[in-house]
PDB file of C-alpha atoms in Angstrom:
ATOM      1  CA  MET A   1     -35.435 -30.562  -1.113  1.00  0.00           C
ATOM      2  CA  LYS A   2     -38.256 -32.992  -0.554  1.00  0.00           C
ATOM      3  CA  ALA A   3     -41.649 -31.595   0.407  1.00  0.00           C
ATOM      4  CA  TYR A   4     -45.137 -33.021   0.771  1.00  0.00           C
ATOM      5  CA  LEU A   5     -48.235 -31.456  -0.729  1.00  0.00           C
ATOM      6  CA  THR A   6     -51.760 -32.253   0.401  1.00  0.00           C
ATOM      7  CA  ARG A   7     -54.939 -31.304  -1.362  1.00  0.00           C
ATOM      8  CA  ARG A   8     -58.500 -31.782  -0.068  1.00  0.00           C
ATOM      9  CA  TYR A   9     -61.497 -32.576  -2.288  1.00  0.00           C
ATOM     10  CA  ARG A  10     -65.163 -33.295  -1.634  1.00  0.00           C
ATOM     11  CA  PHE A  11     -67.720 -35.653  -3.115  1.00  0.00           C
ATOM     12  CA  SER A  12     -71.027 -37.149  -2.058  1.00  0.00           C
ATOM     13  CA  ALA A  13     -72.154 -40.712  -2.657  1.00  0.00           C
ATOM     14  CA  SER A  14     -74.430 -43.387  -1.290  1.00  0.00           C
ATOM     15  CA  HIS A  15     -73.675 -46.955  -0.317  1.00  0.00           C
ATOM     16  CA  ARG A  16     -75.020 -49.974   1.499  1.00  0.00           C
ATOM     17  CA  LEU A  17     -72.778 -52.266   3.500  1.00  0.00           C
ATOM     18  CA  HIS A  18     -73.798 -55.837   2.760  1.00  0.00           C
ATOM     19  CA  SER A  19     -71.835 -58.981   2.023  1.00  0.00           C
ATOM     20  CA  ASP A  20     -73.284 -61.971   0.194  1.00  0.00           C
ATOM     21  CA  GLY A  21     -70.903 -64.092   2.223  1.00  0.00           C
ATOM     22  CA  PHE A  22     -72.968 -63.475   5.368  1.00  0.00           C
ATOM     23  CA  SER A  23     -76.537 -64.440   6.270  1.00  0.00           C
ATOM     24  CA  ALA A  24     -79.172 -61.711   6.582  1.00  0.00           C
ATOM     25  CA  GLU A  25     -78.810 -61.871  10.371  1.00  0.00           C
ATOM     26  CA  GLU A  26     -75.035 -61.684  10.219  1.00  0.00           C
ATOM     27  CA  ASN A  27     -75.165 -58.699   7.840  1.00  0.00           C
ATOM     28  CA  LEU A  28     -77.480 -56.888  10.200  1.00  0.00           C
ATOM     29  CA  MET A  29     -75.334 -57.758  13.200  1.00  0.00           C
ATOM     30  CA  ILE A  30     -72.058 -56.693  11.561  1.00  0.00           C
ATOM     31  CA  TYR A  31     -73.159 -53.633   9.612  1.00  0.00           C
ATOM     32  CA  GLY A  32     -76.081 -52.426  11.724  1.00  0.00           C
ATOM     33  CA  LYS A  33     -77.872 -49.418  10.213  1.00  0.00           C
ATOM     34  CA  CYS A  34     -75.412 -49.410   7.317  1.00  0.00           C
ATOM     35  CA  ASN A  35     -77.115 -52.629   6.128  1.00  0.00           C
ATOM     36  CA  ASN A  36     -80.437 -50.828   5.486  1.00  0.00           C
ATOM     37  CA  PRO A  37     -81.413 -52.229   2.042  1.00  0.00           C
ATOM     38  CA  HIS A  38     -82.032 -48.823   0.495  1.00  0.00           C
ATOM     39  CA  GLY A  39     -78.614 -47.449   1.352  1.00  0.00           C
ATOM     40  CA  HIS A  40     -77.624 -44.058   2.706  1.00  0.00           C
ATOM     41  CA  GLY A  41     -75.168 -41.323   1.764  1.00  0.00           C
ATOM     42  CA  HIS A  42     -72.160 -39.364   2.980  1.00  0.00           C
ATOM     43  CA  ASN A  43     -70.316 -36.182   2.142  1.00  0.00           C
ATOM     44  CA  TYR A  44     -66.825 -37.573   1.758  1.00  0.00           C
ATOM     45  CA  VAL A  45     -63.671 -35.502   2.105  1.00  0.00           C
ATOM     46  CA  LEU A  46     -60.692 -36.849   0.193  1.00  0.00           C
ATOM     47  CA  GLU A  47     -57.128 -35.862   1.078  1.00  0.00           C
ATOM     48  CA  VAL A  48     -54.392 -36.704  -1.403  1.00  0.00           C
ATOM     49  CA  THR A  49     -50.757 -36.318  -0.312  1.00  0.00           C
ATOM     50  CA  VAL A  50     -47.972 -36.369  -2.896  1.00  0.00           C
ATOM     51  CA  SER A  51     -44.270 -35.790  -2.406  1.00  0.00           C
ATOM     52  CA  GLY A  52     -41.114 -35.085  -4.332  1.00  0.00           C
ATOM     53  CA  PRO A  53     -38.254 -32.672  -4.768  1.00  0.00           C
ATOM     54  CA  VAL A  54     -39.333 -29.045  -5.106  1.00  0.00           C
ATOM     55  CA  ASP A  55     -38.580 -28.055  -8.716  1.00  0.00           C
ATOM     56  CA  ASP A  56     -36.205 -25.039  -8.699  1.00  0.00           C
ATOM     57  CA  ARG A  57     -37.859 -23.525 -11.752  1.00  0.00           C
ATOM     58  CA  THR A  58     -41.457 -23.718 -10.531  1.00  0.00           C
ATOM     59  CA  GLY A  59     -41.120 -23.961  -6.734  1.00  0.00           C
ATOM     60  CA  MET A  60     -43.537 -26.906  -6.888  1.00  0.00           C
ATOM     61  CA  VAL A  61     -43.685 -30.601  -6.008  1.00  0.00           C
ATOM     62  CA  CYS A  62     -46.201 -30.900  -8.836  1.00  0.00           C
ATOM     63  CA  ASN A  63     -48.454 -28.497 -10.633  1.00  0.00           C
ATOM     64  CA  LEU A  64     -51.795 -28.328  -8.828  1.00  0.00           C
ATOM     65  CA  VAL A  65     -53.547 -27.943 -12.167  1.00  0.00           C
ATOM     66  CA  ASP A  66     -52.336 -31.455 -13.063  1.00  0.00           C
ATOM     67  CA  LEU A  67     -53.345 -32.951  -9.701  1.00  0.00           C
ATOM     68  CA  ASP A  68     -56.738 -31.241  -9.629  1.00  0.00           C
ATOM     69  CA  GLY A  69     -57.416 -32.218 -13.242  1.00  0.00           C
ATOM     70  CA  PHE A  70     -56.521 -35.861 -12.622  1.00  0.00           C
ATOM     71  CA  VAL A  71     -58.568 -36.161  -9.435  1.00  0.00           C
ATOM     72  CA  GLU A  72     -61.560 -34.445 -11.033  1.00  0.00           C
ATOM     73  CA  ARG A  73     -61.422 -36.646 -14.123  1.00  0.00           C
ATOM     74  CA  GLU A  74     -60.556 -40.010 -12.584  1.00  0.00           C
ATOM     75  CA  VAL A  75     -61.991 -39.859  -9.072  1.00  0.00           C
ATOM     76  CA  LEU A  76     -64.575 -37.146  -8.449  1.00  0.00           C
ATOM     77  CA  SER A  77     -66.442 -37.581 -11.724  1.00  0.00           C
ATOM     78  CA  ARG A  78     -66.512 -41.345 -11.074  1.00  0.00           C
ATOM     79  CA  TYR A  79     -67.835 -41.234  -7.516  1.00  0.00           C
ATOM     80  CA  ASP A  80     -69.612 -37.908  -6.969  1.00  0.00           C
ATOM     81  CA  LEU A  81     -73.398 -38.304  -6.697  1.00  0.00           C
ATOM     82  CA  GLU A  82     -73.255 -42.028  -7.429  1.00  0.00           C
ATOM     83  CA  ASN A  83     -74.428 -45.137  -5.634  1.00  0.00           C
ATOM     84  CA  LEU A  84     -71.143 -46.917  -4.920  1.00  0.00           C
ATOM     85  CA  ASN A  85     -72.743 -50.384  -4.871  1.00  0.00           C
ATOM     86  CA  THR A  86     -73.633 -50.026  -8.559  1.00  0.00           C
ATOM     87  CA  LEU A  87     -70.019 -49.493  -9.655  1.00  0.00           C
ATOM     88  CA  GLN A  88     -67.929 -52.258 -11.160  1.00  0.00           C
ATOM     89  CA  GLU A  89     -65.219 -52.149  -8.463  1.00  0.00           C
ATOM     90  CA  PHE A  90     -67.779 -52.891  -5.748  1.00  0.00           C
ATOM     91  CA  THR A  91     -69.547 -55.800  -7.392  1.00  0.00           C
ATOM     92  CA  ARG A  92     -67.297 -58.154  -5.411  1.00  0.00           C
ATOM     93  CA  SER A  93     -66.253 -56.039  -2.450  1.00  0.00           C
ATOM     94  CA  VAL A  94     -68.253 -54.067   0.090  1.00  0.00           C
ATOM     95  CA  PRO A  95     -68.058 -50.281  -0.477  1.00  0.00           C
ATOM     96  CA  THR A  96     -66.775 -49.505   2.976  1.00  0.00           C
ATOM     97  CA  THR A  97     -64.701 -46.366   3.237  1.00  0.00           C
ATOM     98  CA  GLU A  98     -61.646 -48.593   3.771  1.00  0.00           C
ATOM     99  CA  ASN A  99     -62.212 -50.251   0.374  1.00  0.00           C
ATOM    100  CA  LEU A 100     -63.036 -46.925  -1.303  1.00  0.00           C
ATOM    101  CA  CYS A 101     -59.838 -45.414   0.112  1.00  0.00           C
ATOM    102  CA  VAL A 102     -57.770 -48.290  -1.334  1.00  0.00           C
ATOM    103  CA  GLU A 103     -59.537 -47.979  -4.723  1.00  0.00           C
ATOM    104  CA  ILE A 104     -58.778 -44.257  -4.921  1.00  0.00           C
ATOM    105  CA  PHE A 105     -55.152 -44.845  -3.905  1.00  0.00           C
ATOM    106  CA  GLU A 106     -54.810 -47.394  -6.701  1.00  0.00           C
ATOM    107  CA  ILE A 107     -56.405 -45.100  -9.302  1.00  0.00           C
ATOM    108  CA  LEU A 108     -53.886 -42.387  -8.404  1.00  0.00           C
ATOM    109  CA  GLN A 109     -50.928 -44.752  -8.210  1.00  0.00           C
ATOM    110  CA  ARG A 110     -51.737 -46.274 -11.628  1.00  0.00           C
ATOM    111  CA  GLY A 111     -52.393 -43.035 -13.456  1.00  0.00           C
ATOM    112  CA  PHE A 112     -50.800 -39.967 -11.866  1.00  0.00           C
ATOM    113  CA  PRO A 113     -47.219 -39.558 -13.097  1.00  0.00           C
ATOM    114  CA  HIS A 114     -46.311 -36.072 -11.862  1.00  0.00           C
ATOM    115  CA  ALA A 115     -45.322 -36.794  -8.223  1.00  0.00           C
ATOM    116  CA  HIS A 116     -44.901 -39.671  -5.810  1.00  0.00           C
ATOM    117  CA  LEU A 117     -48.174 -40.694  -4.163  1.00  0.00           C
ATOM    118  CA  GLU A 118     -47.751 -40.833  -0.389  1.00  0.00           C
ATOM    119  CA  THR A 119     -51.194 -41.351   1.127  1.00  0.00           C
ATOM    120  CA  VAL A 120     -54.890 -41.156   0.472  1.00  0.00           C
ATOM    121  CA  ARG A 121     -57.029 -40.195   3.435  1.00  0.00           C
ATOM    122  CA  LEU A 122     -60.793 -40.365   3.242  1.00  0.00           C
ATOM    123  CA  GLU A 123     -63.198 -38.839   5.737  1.00  0.00           C
ATOM    124  CA  GLU A 124     -66.602 -40.530   5.681  1.00  0.00           C
ATOM    125  CA  THR A 125     -67.964 -38.107   8.263  1.00  0.00           C
ATOM    126  CA  MET A 126     -66.289 -35.534  10.472  1.00  0.00           C
ATOM    127  CA  MET A 127     -65.966 -38.287  13.060  1.00  0.00           C
ATOM    128  CA  ASN A 128     -64.246 -41.016  11.109  1.00  0.00           C
ATOM    129  CA  SER A 129     -61.522 -41.212   8.523  1.00  0.00           C
ATOM    130  CA  PHE A 130     -59.390 -43.855   6.841  1.00  0.00           C
ATOM    131  CA  GLU A 131     -55.888 -43.642   5.457  1.00  0.00           C
ATOM    132  CA  TYR A 132     -53.992 -45.852   3.014  1.00  0.00           C
ATOM    133  CA  ALA A 133     -50.380 -45.546   1.954  1.00  0.00           C
ATOM    134  CA  GLY A 134     -50.136 -48.697  -0.158  1.00  0.00           C
ATOM    135  CA  GLY A 135     -48.355 -51.882   0.761  1.00  0.00           C
ATOM    136  CA  THR A 136     -49.490 -54.796   2.848  1.00  0.00           C
ATOM    137  CA  GLU A 137     -47.460 -54.359   6.013  1.00  0.00           C
ATOM    138  CA  SER A 138     -49.318 -54.133   9.289  1.00  0.00           C
ATOM    139  CA  ALA A 139     -49.612 -50.844  11.134  1.00  0.00           C
ATOM    140  CA  PRO A 140     -46.925 -49.999  13.719  1.00  0.00           C
TER     141      PRO A 140
ATOM    142  CA  MET B   1     -40.627 -38.667  22.552  1.00  0.00           C
ATOM    143  CA  VAL B   2     -43.618 -36.320  22.522  1.00  0.00           C
ATOM    144  CA  TYR B   3     -44.673 -34.088  19.631  1.00  0.00           C
ATOM    145  CA  LEU B   4     -46.098 -30.638  20.228  1.00  0.00           C
ATOM    146  CA  THR B   5     -47.739 -28.422  17.609  1.00  0.00           C
ATOM    147  CA  ARG B   6     -48.267 -24.692  17.766  1.00  0.00           C
ATOM    148  CA  LYS B   7     -50.440 -22.873  15.222  1.00  0.00           C
ATOM    149  CA  ALA B   8     -50.226 -19.299  13.985  1.00  0.00           C
ATOM    150  CA  GLU B   9     -51.875 -17.320  11.229  1.00  0.00           C
ATOM    151  CA  PHE B  10     -50.548 -14.718   8.875  1.00  0.00           C
ATOM    152  CA  SER B  11     -51.802 -12.982   5.765  1.00  0.00           C
ATOM    153  CA  ALA B  12     -49.620 -12.195   2.804  1.00  0.00           C
ATOM    154  CA  SER B  13     -49.661 -11.703  -0.933  1.00  0.00           C
ATOM    155  CA  HIS B  14     -47.532 -13.300  -3.616  1.00  0.00           C
ATOM    156  CA  TYR B  15     -47.338 -14.161  -7.284  1.00  0.00           C
ATOM    157  CA  TYR B  16     -45.581 -16.888  -9.216  1.00  0.00           C
ATOM    158  CA  HIS B  17     -43.129 -15.877 -11.898  1.00  0.00           C
ATOM    159  CA  ASN B  18     -39.864 -17.303 -13.202  1.00  0.00           C
ATOM    160  CA  PRO B  19     -37.798 -14.682 -15.076  1.00  0.00           C
ATOM    161  CA  GLU B  20     -36.148 -17.493 -17.054  1.00  0.00           C
ATOM    162  CA  PHE B  21     -39.495 -18.483 -18.578  1.00  0.00           C
ATOM    163  CA  THR B  22     -41.079 -16.616 -21.479  1.00  0.00           C
ATOM    164  CA  PRO B  23     -44.299 -14.714 -20.660  1.00  0.00           C
ATOM    165  CA  GLU B  24     -46.230 -17.535 -22.363  1.00  0.00           C
ATOM    166  CA  GLU B  25     -44.484 -20.213 -20.292  1.00  0.00           C
ATOM    167  CA  ASN B  26     -45.128 -18.258 -17.100  1.00  0.00           C
ATOM    168  CA  ARG B  27     -48.807 -18.048 -17.926  1.00  0.00           C
ATOM    169  CA  ARG B  28     -49.015 -21.692 -18.940  1.00  0.00           C
ATOM    170  CA  VAL B  29     -47.204 -23.037 -15.840  1.00  0.00           C
ATOM    171  CA  PHE B  30     -48.553 -20.657 -13.212  1.00  0.00           C
ATOM    172  CA  GLY B  31     -51.955 -19.676 -14.615  1.00  0.00           C
ATOM    173  CA  LYS B  32     -53.749 -16.973 -12.659  1.00  0.00           C
ATOM    174  CA  CYS B  33     -51.002 -17.079 -10.004  1.00  0.00           C
ATOM    175  CA  ASN B  34     -48.780 -15.298 -12.549  1.00  0.00           C
ATOM    176  CA  ASN B  35     -50.750 -12.017 -12.254  1.00  0.00           C
ATOM    177  CA  PRO B  36     -47.890  -9.552 -11.527  1.00  0.00           C
ATOM    178  CA  ASN B  37     -49.930  -7.495  -9.097  1.00  0.00           C
ATOM    179  CA  GLY B  38     -50.201 -10.504  -6.820  1.00  0.00           C
ATOM    180  CA  HIS B  39     -52.999 -11.979  -4.767  1.00  0.00           C
ATOM    181  CA  GLY B  40     -53.272 -12.937  -1.126  1.00  0.00           C
ATOM    182  CA  HIS B  41     -54.021 -15.739   1.288  1.00  0.00           C
ATOM    183  CA  ASN B  42     -54.712 -16.225   4.961  1.00  0.00           C
ATOM    184  CA  TYR B  43     -52.002 -18.713   5.784  1.00  0.00           C
ATOM    185  CA  THR B  44     -52.105 -21.059   8.741  1.00  0.00           C
ATOM    186  CA  LEU B  45     -48.778 -22.232  10.033  1.00  0.00           C
ATOM    187  CA  GLU B  46     -48.328 -25.358  12.156  1.00  0.00           C
ATOM    188  CA  ILE B  47     -44.968 -25.870  13.801  1.00  0.00           C
ATOM    189  CA  THR B  48     -44.371 -29.312  15.291  1.00  0.00           C
ATOM    190  CA  VAL B  49     -41.448 -29.886  17.637  1.00  0.00           C
ATOM    191  CA  LYS B  50     -40.434 -33.091  19.351  1.00  0.00           C
ATOM    192  CA  GLY B  51     -38.490 -34.006  22.415  1.00  0.00           C
ATOM    193  CA  ALA B  52     -38.477 -35.721  25.759  1.00  0.00           C
ATOM    194  CA  VAL B  53     -40.797 -34.356  28.433  1.00  0.00           C
ATOM    195  CA  ASP B  54     -38.748 -32.465  31.025  1.00  0.00           C
ATOM    196  CA  PRO B  55     -39.534 -34.213  34.343  1.00  0.00           C
ATOM    197  CA  ARG B  56     -39.378 -30.932  36.300  1.00  0.00           C
ATOM    198  CA  SER B  57     -41.616 -28.786  34.068  1.00  0.00           C
ATOM    199  CA  GLY B  58     -43.662 -31.446  32.285  1.00  0.00           C
ATOM    200  CA  PHE B  59     -42.930 -29.573  29.039  1.00  0.00           C
ATOM    201  CA  VAL B  60     -41.409 -30.642  25.745  1.00  0.00           C
ATOM    202  CA  VAL B  61     -40.739 -26.974  25.092  1.00  0.00           C
ATOM    203  CA  ASP B  62     -41.687 -23.724  26.747  1.00  0.00           C
ATOM    204  CA  LEU B  63     -44.683 -22.728  24.602  1.00  0.00           C
ATOM    205  CA  LYS B  64     -44.192 -19.063  25.341  1.00  0.00           C
ATOM    206  CA  GLU B  65     -40.643 -19.252  24.034  1.00  0.00           C
ATOM    207  CA  LEU B  66     -41.779 -21.156  20.911  1.00  0.00           C
ATOM    208  CA  LYS B  67     -44.495 -18.587  20.283  1.00  0.00           C
ATOM    209  CA  GLU B  68     -41.992 -15.739  20.617  1.00  0.00           C
ATOM    210  CA  ILE B  69     -39.566 -17.381  18.193  1.00  0.00           C
ATOM    211  CA  MET B  70     -42.358 -17.984  15.656  1.00  0.00           C
ATOM    212  CA  HIS B  71     -43.444 -14.366  15.936  1.00  0.00           C
ATOM    213  CA  ARG B  72     -39.954 -12.922  15.706  1.00  0.00           C
ATOM    214  CA  GLU B  73     -38.606 -15.154  12.929  1.00  0.00           C
ATOM    215  CA  VAL B  74     -41.690 -15.690  10.802  1.00  0.00           C
ATOM    216  CA  LEU B  75     -44.743 -13.554  11.493  1.00  0.00           C
ATOM    217  CA  ASP B  76     -42.891 -10.243  11.920  1.00  0.00           C
ATOM    218  CA  ALA B  77     -41.232 -10.861   8.550  1.00  0.00           C
ATOM    219  CA  MET B  78     -44.189 -12.253   6.599  1.00  0.00           C
ATOM    220  CA  ASP B  79     -47.481 -11.038   8.045  1.00  0.00           C
ATOM    221  CA  HIS B  80     -49.120  -8.408   5.826  1.00  0.00           C
ATOM    222  CA  ARG B  81     -46.218  -8.484   3.372  1.00  0.00           C
ATOM    223  CA  PHE B  82     -45.830  -9.024  -0.355  1.00  0.00           C
ATOM    224  CA  LEU B  83     -43.652 -12.135  -0.159  1.00  0.00           C
ATOM    225  CA  ASN B  84     -41.895 -11.650  -3.515  1.00  0.00           C
ATOM    226  CA  LYS B  85     -40.787  -8.124  -2.699  1.00  0.00           C
ATOM    227  CA  GLU B  86     -40.413  -8.003   1.066  1.00  0.00           C
ATOM    228  CA  VAL B  87     -39.074 -11.381   2.173  1.00  0.00           C
ATOM    229  CA  PRO B  88     -35.448 -11.862   1.035  1.00  0.00           C
ATOM    230  CA  GLU B  89     -35.719 -15.644   0.451  1.00  0.00           C
ATOM    231  CA  PHE B  90     -38.198 -14.967  -2.319  1.00  0.00           C
ATOM    232  CA  ALA B  91     -36.078 -12.520  -4.286  1.00  0.00           C
ATOM    233  CA  ASN B  92     -34.854 -15.543  -6.255  1.00  0.00           C
ATOM    234  CA  ARG B  93     -37.242 -18.313  -5.191  1.00  0.00           C
ATOM    235  CA  ILE B  94     -40.891 -18.593  -6.108  1.00  0.00           C
ATOM    236  CA  PRO B  95     -43.061 -18.195  -2.975  1.00  0.00           C
ATOM    237  CA  THR B  96     -45.093 -21.367  -3.456  1.00  0.00           C
ATOM    238  CA  THR B  97     -46.522 -23.112  -0.416  1.00  0.00           C
ATOM    239  CA  GLU B  98     -43.732 -25.695  -0.685  1.00  0.00           C
ATOM    240  CA  ASN B  99     -41.009 -23.017  -0.691  1.00  0.00           C
ATOM    241  CA  LEU B 100     -42.712 -21.161   2.179  1.00  0.00           C
ATOM    242  CA  ALA B 101     -42.560 -24.326   4.291  1.00  0.00           C
ATOM    243  CA  ILE B 102     -38.854 -24.718   3.458  1.00  0.00           C
ATOM    244  CA  ALA B 103     -38.058 -21.037   4.161  1.00  0.00           C
ATOM    245  CA  ILE B 104     -39.884 -21.140   7.487  1.00  0.00           C
ATOM    246  CA  TRP B 105     -38.006 -24.313   8.465  1.00  0.00           C
ATOM    247  CA  GLN B 106     -34.705 -22.611   7.599  1.00  0.00           C
ATOM    248  CA  ARG B 107     -35.638 -19.591   9.732  1.00  0.00           C
ATOM    249  CA  LEU B 108     -36.733 -21.626  12.757  1.00  0.00           C
ATOM    250  CA  PHE B 109     -34.274 -24.523  12.770  1.00  0.00           C
ATOM    251  CA  PRO B 110     -31.210 -22.577  14.026  1.00  0.00           C
ATOM    252  CA  LYS B 111     -33.264 -20.760  16.671  1.00  0.00           C
ATOM    253  CA  LEU B 112     -34.729 -23.794  18.412  1.00  0.00           C
ATOM    254  CA  GLN B 113     -32.450 -25.213  21.053  1.00  0.00           C
ATOM    255  CA  ARG B 114     -34.342 -27.262  23.592  1.00  0.00           C
ATOM    256  CA  ALA B 115     -36.831 -28.893  21.253  1.00  0.00           C
ATOM    257  CA  GLN B 116     -36.103 -30.385  17.888  1.00  0.00           C
ATOM    258  CA  LEU B 117     -38.044 -29.121  14.889  1.00  0.00           C
ATOM    259  CA  HIS B 118     -40.059 -32.004  13.401  1.00  0.00           C
ATOM    260  CA  ARG B 119     -42.376 -30.550  10.788  1.00  0.00           C
ATOM    261  CA  VAL B 120     -43.396 -27.261   9.245  1.00  0.00           C
ATOM    262  CA  ARG B 121     -46.896 -27.314   7.769  1.00  0.00           C
ATOM    263  CA  VAL B 122     -48.216 -24.328   5.833  1.00  0.00           C
ATOM    264  CA  TYR B 123     -51.865 -24.114   4.826  1.00  0.00           C
ATOM    265  CA  GLU B 124     -52.397 -21.757   1.899  1.00  0.00           C
ATOM    266  CA  THR B 125     -56.140 -22.446   2.095  1.00  0.00           C
ATOM    267  CA  PRO B 126     -58.022 -24.985   4.219  1.00  0.00           C
ATOM    268  CA  ASP B 127     -57.848 -27.344   1.225  1.00  0.00           C
ATOM    269  CA  LEU B 128     -54.160 -27.045   0.372  1.00  0.00           C
ATOM    270  CA  PHE B 129     -51.102 -27.466   2.537  1.00  0.00           C
ATOM    271  CA  ALA B 130     -47.410 -28.304   2.243  1.00  0.00           C
ATOM    272  CA  ASP B 131     -45.242 -30.182   4.763  1.00  0.00           C
ATOM    273  CA  PHE B 132     -41.472 -30.011   5.129  1.00  0.00           C
ATOM    274  CA  TYR B 133     -39.472 -32.291   7.428  1.00  0.00           C
ATOM    275  CA  GLY B 134     -36.003 -30.951   6.645  1.00  0.00           C
ATOM    276  CA  GLU B 135     -35.325 -33.701   4.120  1.00  0.00           C
ATOM    277  CA  ALA B 136     -32.661 -33.087   1.483  1.00  0.00           C
TER     278      ALA B 136
END
């Protein structure tokens, strides 16, 4: 039987929202306080949902040790206590939480073989969150 | 179609062990969860039902009735119990969060008449939960 398993993780990072494609005035108008040149930080909450048949022998969709180990190694150790703008993946894109959510989804989809990746949900603050399930189709 | 979710909490203990595995395999696969004396969690259960809103009552389901069914079918059987030893489903199934969600679905599904069961979500901790939608 198919079940879905969701695990929550936390990391903290700083970023500045700024695009070289806009003028200084446009950047300020679009990004507001987030365009402050020195950046600012968030305590992010990451939710990873995987799915699959529940293994009769283990009762599990996937072993949490594998999921936790992968996320720690490939995601948390990469982003926790870092300035996102300095990382290679954000040299050409703005480290909005939308783009960070897509990056994390792609890291998991490329490298985590133990269950099907359903969604990645990223809370930037308690008041806003972003969710990505892959694909390019528009939302319903 | 409107979806309605009711929460409940229960506390129970469990351990993970497959008698077909060797002791070494059990320890390797289940880690600390293999401790035969068990350990416990405060579980949070979220039951989501769906249906049309009754034009006379304005309800998808009578919440009091849903609460009673959840208490009778789930909480009375699982709250303050050792799941492996006291809940029959887990005599032969490992009481993981995934299997708990499935067992709770199987208990509730036949008892709900007016509203249709949509999702069973079981939080083992605030940072770990399993969802079951009745999929094969």
